[in-house]
Tab-separated table of C-alpha atoms in Angstrom:
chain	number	residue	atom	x	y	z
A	1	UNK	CA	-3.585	27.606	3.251
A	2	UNK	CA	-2.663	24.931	1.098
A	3	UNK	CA	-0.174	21.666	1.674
A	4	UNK	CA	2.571	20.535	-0.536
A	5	UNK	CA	0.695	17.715	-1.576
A	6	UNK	CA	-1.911	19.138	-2.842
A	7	UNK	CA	-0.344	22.262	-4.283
A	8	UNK	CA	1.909	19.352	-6.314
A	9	UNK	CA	-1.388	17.488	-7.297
A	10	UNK	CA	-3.030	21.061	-8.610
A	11	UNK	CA	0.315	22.083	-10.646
A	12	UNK	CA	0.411	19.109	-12.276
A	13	UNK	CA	-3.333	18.197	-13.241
A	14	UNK	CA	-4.814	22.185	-12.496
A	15	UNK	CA	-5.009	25.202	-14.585
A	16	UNK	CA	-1.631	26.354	-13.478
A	17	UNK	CA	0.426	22.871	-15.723
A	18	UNK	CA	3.578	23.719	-14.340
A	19	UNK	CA	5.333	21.164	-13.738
A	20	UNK	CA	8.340	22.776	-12.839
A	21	UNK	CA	6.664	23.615	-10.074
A	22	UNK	CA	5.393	20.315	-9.358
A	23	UNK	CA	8.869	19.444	-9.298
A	24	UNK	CA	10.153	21.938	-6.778
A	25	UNK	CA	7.565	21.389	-4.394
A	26	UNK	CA	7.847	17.423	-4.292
A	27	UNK	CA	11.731	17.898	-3.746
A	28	UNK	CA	11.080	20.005	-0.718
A	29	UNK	CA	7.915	17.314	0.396
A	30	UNK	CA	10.608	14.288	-0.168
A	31	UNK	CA	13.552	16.351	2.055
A	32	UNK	CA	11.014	15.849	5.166
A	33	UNK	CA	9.998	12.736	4.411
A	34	UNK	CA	13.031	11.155	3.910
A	35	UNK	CA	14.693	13.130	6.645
A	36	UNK	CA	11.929	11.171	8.924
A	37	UNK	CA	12.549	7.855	7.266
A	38	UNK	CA	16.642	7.938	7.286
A	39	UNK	CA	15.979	9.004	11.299
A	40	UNK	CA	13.943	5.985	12.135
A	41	UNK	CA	16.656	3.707	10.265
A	42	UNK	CA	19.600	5.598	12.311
A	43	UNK	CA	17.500	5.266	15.726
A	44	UNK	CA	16.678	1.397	14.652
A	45	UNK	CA	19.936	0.468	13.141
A	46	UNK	CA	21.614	-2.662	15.545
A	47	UNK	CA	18.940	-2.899	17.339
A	48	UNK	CA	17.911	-7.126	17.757
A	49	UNK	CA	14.264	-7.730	19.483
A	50	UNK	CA	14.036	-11.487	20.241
A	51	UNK	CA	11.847	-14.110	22.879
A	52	UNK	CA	13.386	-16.081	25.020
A	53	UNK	CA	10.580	-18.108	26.017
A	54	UNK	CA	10.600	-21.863	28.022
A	55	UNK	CA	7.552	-23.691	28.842
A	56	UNK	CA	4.475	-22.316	27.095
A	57	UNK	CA	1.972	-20.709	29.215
A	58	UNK	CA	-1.761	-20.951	29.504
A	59	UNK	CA	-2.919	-18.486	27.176
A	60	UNK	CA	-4.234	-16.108	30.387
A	61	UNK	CA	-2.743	-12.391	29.278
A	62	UNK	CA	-1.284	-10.176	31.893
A	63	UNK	CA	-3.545	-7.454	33.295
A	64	UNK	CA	-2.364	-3.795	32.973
A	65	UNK	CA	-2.783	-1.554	36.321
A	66	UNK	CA	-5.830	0.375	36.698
A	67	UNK	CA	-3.839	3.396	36.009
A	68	UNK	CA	-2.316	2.602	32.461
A	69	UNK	CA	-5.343	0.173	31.729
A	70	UNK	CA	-8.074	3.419	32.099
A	71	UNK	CA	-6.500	6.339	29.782
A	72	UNK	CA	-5.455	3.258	27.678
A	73	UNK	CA	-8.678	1.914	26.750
A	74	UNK	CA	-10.510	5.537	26.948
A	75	UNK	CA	-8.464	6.338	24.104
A	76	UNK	CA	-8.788	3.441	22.147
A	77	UNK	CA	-12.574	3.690	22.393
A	78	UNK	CA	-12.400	6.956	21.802
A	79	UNK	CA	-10.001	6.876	18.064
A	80	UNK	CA	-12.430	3.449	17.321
A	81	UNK	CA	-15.469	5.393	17.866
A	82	UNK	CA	-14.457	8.496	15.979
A	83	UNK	CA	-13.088	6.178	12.922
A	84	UNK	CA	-16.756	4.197	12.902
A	85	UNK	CA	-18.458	7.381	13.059
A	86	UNK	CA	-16.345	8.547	9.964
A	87	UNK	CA	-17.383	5.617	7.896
A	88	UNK	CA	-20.702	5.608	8.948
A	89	UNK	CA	-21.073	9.145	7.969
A	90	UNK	CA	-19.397	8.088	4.451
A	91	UNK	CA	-22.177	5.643	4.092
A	92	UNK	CA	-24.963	7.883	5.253
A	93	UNK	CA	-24.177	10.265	2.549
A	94	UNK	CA	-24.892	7.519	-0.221
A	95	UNK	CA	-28.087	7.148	0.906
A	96	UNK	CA	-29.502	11.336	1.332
A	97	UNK	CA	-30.335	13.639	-1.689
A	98	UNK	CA	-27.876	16.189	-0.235
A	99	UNK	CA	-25.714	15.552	2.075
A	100	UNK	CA	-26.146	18.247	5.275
A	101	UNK	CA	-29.298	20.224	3.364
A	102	UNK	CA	-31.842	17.028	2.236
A	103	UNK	CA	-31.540	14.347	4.285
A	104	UNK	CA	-34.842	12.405	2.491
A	105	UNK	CA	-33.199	9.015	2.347
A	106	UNK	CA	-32.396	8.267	-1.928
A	107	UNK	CA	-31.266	5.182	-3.878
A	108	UNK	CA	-30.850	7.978	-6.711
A	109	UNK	CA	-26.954	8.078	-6.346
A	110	UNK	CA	-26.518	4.352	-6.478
A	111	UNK	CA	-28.827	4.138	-9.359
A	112	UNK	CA	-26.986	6.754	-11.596
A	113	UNK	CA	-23.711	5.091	-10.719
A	114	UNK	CA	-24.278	1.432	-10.825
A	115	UNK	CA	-27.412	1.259	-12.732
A	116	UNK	CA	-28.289	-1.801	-15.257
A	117	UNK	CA	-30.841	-2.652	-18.061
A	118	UNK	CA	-32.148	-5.915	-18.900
A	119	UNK	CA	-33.439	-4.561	-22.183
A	120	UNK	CA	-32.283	-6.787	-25.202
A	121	UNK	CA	-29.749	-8.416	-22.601
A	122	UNK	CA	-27.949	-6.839	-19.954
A	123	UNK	CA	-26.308	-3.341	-20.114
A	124	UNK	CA	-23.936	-1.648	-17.781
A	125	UNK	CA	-26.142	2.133	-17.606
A	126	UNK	CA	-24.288	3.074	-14.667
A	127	UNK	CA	-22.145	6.239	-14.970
A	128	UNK	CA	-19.251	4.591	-12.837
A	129	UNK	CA	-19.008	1.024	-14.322
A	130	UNK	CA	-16.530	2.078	-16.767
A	131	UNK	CA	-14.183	3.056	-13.658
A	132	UNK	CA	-15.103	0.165	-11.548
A	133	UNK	CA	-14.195	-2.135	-14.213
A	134	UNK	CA	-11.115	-0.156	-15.262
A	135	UNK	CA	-9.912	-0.446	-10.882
A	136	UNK	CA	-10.666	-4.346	-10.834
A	137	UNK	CA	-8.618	-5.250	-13.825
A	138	UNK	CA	-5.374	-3.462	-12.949
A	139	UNK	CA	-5.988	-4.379	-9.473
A	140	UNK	CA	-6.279	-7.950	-10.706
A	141	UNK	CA	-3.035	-7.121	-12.620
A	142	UNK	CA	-1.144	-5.261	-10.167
A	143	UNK	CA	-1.610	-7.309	-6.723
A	144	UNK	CA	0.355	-10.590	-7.827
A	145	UNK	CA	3.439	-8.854	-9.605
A	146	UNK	CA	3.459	-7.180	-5.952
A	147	UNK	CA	3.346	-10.383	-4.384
A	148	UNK	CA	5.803	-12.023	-7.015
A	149	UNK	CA	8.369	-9.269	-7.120
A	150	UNK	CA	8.135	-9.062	-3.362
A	151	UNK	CA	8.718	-13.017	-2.948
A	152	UNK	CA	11.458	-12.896	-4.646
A	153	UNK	CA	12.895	-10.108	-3.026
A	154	UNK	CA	12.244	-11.103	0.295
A	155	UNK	CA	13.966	-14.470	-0.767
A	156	UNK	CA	17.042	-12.396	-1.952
A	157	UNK	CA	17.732	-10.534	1.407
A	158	UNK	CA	16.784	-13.550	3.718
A	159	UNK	CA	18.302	-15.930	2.055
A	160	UNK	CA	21.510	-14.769	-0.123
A	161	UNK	CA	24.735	-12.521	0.954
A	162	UNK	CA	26.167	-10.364	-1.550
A	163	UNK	CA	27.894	-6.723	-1.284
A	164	UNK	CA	25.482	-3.692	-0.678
A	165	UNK	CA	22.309	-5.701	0.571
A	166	UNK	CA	21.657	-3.422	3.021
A	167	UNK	CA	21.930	-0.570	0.769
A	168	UNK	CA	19.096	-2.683	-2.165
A	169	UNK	CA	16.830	-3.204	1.476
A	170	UNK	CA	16.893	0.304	2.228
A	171	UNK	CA	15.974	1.450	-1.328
A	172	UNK	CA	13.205	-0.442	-1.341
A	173	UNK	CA	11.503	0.452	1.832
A	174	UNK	CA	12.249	3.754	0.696
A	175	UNK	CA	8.564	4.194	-0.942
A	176	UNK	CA	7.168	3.822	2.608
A	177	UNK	CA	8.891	6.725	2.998
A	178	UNK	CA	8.196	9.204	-0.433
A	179	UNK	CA	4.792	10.740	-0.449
A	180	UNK	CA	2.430	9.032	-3.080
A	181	UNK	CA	2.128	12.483	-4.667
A	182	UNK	CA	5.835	12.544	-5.445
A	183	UNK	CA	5.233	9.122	-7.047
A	184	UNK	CA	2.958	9.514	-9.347
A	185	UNK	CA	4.480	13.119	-10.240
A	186	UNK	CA	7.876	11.135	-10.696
A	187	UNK	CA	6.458	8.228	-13.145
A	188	UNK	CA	4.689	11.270	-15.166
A	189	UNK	CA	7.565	12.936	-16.021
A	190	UNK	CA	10.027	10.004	-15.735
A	191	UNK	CA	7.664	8.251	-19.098
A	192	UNK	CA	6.318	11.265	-20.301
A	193	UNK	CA	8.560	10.402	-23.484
A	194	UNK	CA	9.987	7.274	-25.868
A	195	UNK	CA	11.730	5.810	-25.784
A	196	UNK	CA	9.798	4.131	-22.416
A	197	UNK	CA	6.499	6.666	-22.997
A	198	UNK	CA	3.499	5.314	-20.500
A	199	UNK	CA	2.170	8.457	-19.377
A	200	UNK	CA	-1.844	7.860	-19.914
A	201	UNK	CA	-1.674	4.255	-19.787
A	202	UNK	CA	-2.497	1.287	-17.488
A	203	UNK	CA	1.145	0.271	-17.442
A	204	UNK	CA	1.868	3.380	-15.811
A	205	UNK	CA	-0.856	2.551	-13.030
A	206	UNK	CA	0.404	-1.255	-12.838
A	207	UNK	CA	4.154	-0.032	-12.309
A	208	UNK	CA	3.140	2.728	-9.404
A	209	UNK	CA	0.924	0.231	-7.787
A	210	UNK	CA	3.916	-2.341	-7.534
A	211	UNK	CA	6.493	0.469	-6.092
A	212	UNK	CA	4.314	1.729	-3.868
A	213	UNK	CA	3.221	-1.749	-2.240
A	214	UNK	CA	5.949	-3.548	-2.976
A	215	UNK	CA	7.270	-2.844	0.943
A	216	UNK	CA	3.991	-4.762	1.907
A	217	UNK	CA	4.849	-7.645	0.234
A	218	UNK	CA	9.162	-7.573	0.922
A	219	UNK	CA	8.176	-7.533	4.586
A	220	UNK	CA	5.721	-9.820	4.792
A	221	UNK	CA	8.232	-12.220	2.942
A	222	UNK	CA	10.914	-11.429	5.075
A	223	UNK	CA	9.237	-12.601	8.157
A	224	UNK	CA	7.532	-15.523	6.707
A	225	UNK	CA	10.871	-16.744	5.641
A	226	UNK	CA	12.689	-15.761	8.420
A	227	UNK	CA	10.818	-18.767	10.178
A	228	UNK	CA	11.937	-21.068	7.855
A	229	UNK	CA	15.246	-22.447	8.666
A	230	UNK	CA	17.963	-22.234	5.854
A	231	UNK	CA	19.373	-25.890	6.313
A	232	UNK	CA	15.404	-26.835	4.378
A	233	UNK	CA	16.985	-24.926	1.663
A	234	UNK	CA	20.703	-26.642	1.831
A	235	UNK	CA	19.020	-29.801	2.150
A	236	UNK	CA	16.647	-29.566	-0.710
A	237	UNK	CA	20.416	-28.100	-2.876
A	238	UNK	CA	21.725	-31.199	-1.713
A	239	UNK	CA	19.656	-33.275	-2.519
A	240	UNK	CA	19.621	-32.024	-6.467
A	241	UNK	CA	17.058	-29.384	-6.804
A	242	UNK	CA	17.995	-26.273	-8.021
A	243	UNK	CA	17.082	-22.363	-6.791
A	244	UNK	CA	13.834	-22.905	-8.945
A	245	UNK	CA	12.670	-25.653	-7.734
A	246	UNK	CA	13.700	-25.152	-4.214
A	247	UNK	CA	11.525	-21.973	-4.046
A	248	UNK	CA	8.988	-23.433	-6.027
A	249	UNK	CA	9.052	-26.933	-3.809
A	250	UNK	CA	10.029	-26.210	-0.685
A	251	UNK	CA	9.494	-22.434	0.211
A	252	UNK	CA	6.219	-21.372	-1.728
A	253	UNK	CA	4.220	-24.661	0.274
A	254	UNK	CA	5.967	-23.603	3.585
């Protein structure tokens, strides 16, 4: 049988276009997912973890007993050696007319995707250029809005107080939490139609990209600025500067 994610992906792009259906099935999907999510948050909630540390120590780690340090590393070797031979498989595929009947090692597939032609200048022949080159520029796009809007963010629930921050943190780790399938399914339908219509654009990509990584980049800022201690920012306030140039002066070299 089937899984919900996949069922949602075939309603929506399949022969079936229902996206009704689509619908129904990511609402069930996002029940789970969130019901997972708003556990760990319950389970976590009040919960400090600190160091208390004096003098530093030497650097020498502490040794595990022999009978936590055996099953321990057995299965870490064991998930590293099944993940290299996953890739390596990947790889091996590239290179083989067809993969599991003709294993005659082949440059054939990279050729027909990522050929070129110096003819008259050079030409892009490859079948897949047109797809690399479409992935590299809203990648180039996408990854420093994430890291701007995520900044910022992180800068907001570090460094400011103001009614219902927990609730504006929790919504936005929320798309750790909701499926990527129920993403995209949501921006299709959400801009499907004006007046903000970007169904079958690259804004579309560019705005999922953002949501879904933007977690990445809010925690990442949370913790960097977490080390920072706020009387650099009170200082800098003091001294004339405003929230502008405080972030821009003081936090973003930090």
């Amino acid at each position: 049988g089937g899984v919900l994610s996949t069922e949602i992906f075939f309603a929506v792009v399949g022969a079936q276009n229902d996206p009704a259906r689509a619908a129904v099935l990511a609402t069930v999907l996002l029940i789970f997912t969130l019901s997972a999510f708003l556990a760990q948050r319950f389970w976590l909630a009040g919960r400090n973890f600190a160091t208390v540390t004096g003098k530093g120590d030497g650097g020498r780690h502490a040794m595990l007993p022999a009978r936590v340090a055996a099953p321990v590393i057995g299965i870490v070797l064991f998930w590293g050696a099944f993940t290299i031979a996953v890739y390596a498989l990947i790889l091996f595929g590239g290179f083989v007319r067809v993969w599991g009947l003709d294993h005659s090692l082949t440059f054939e597939h990279y050729q027909r995707a990522f050929g070129v032609a110096l003819d008259g200048g050079l030409r892009w022949t490859g079948v897949a250029w047109n797809s690399f080159w479409t992935t590299m520029r809203i990648a180039l796009l996408a990854a420093p809005l994430t890291a701007a809007v995520g900044l910022l963010t992180a800068w907001l629930i570090v460094r400011q107080r103001f009614p219902g921050r927990a609730v504006f943190e929790f919504a936005l780790m929320m798309s750790f939490a909701i499926p990527g399938t129920v993403i995209g399914i949501s921006y299709i339908m959400a801009f499907n139609l004006p007046p903000v219509q970007m169904t079958g654009t690259a804004a579309i990509l560019i705005a999922c990209f953002v949501f879904r990584n933007m977690p990445v980049g809010v925690r990442g800022g949370v913790a960097a600025m977490a080390q920072l201690d706020g009387s650099l920012d009170e200082a800098s306030l003091t001294l004339g500067a405003g929230s502008g140039r405080t972030m821009r002066k003081v936090i973003l070299p930090l």
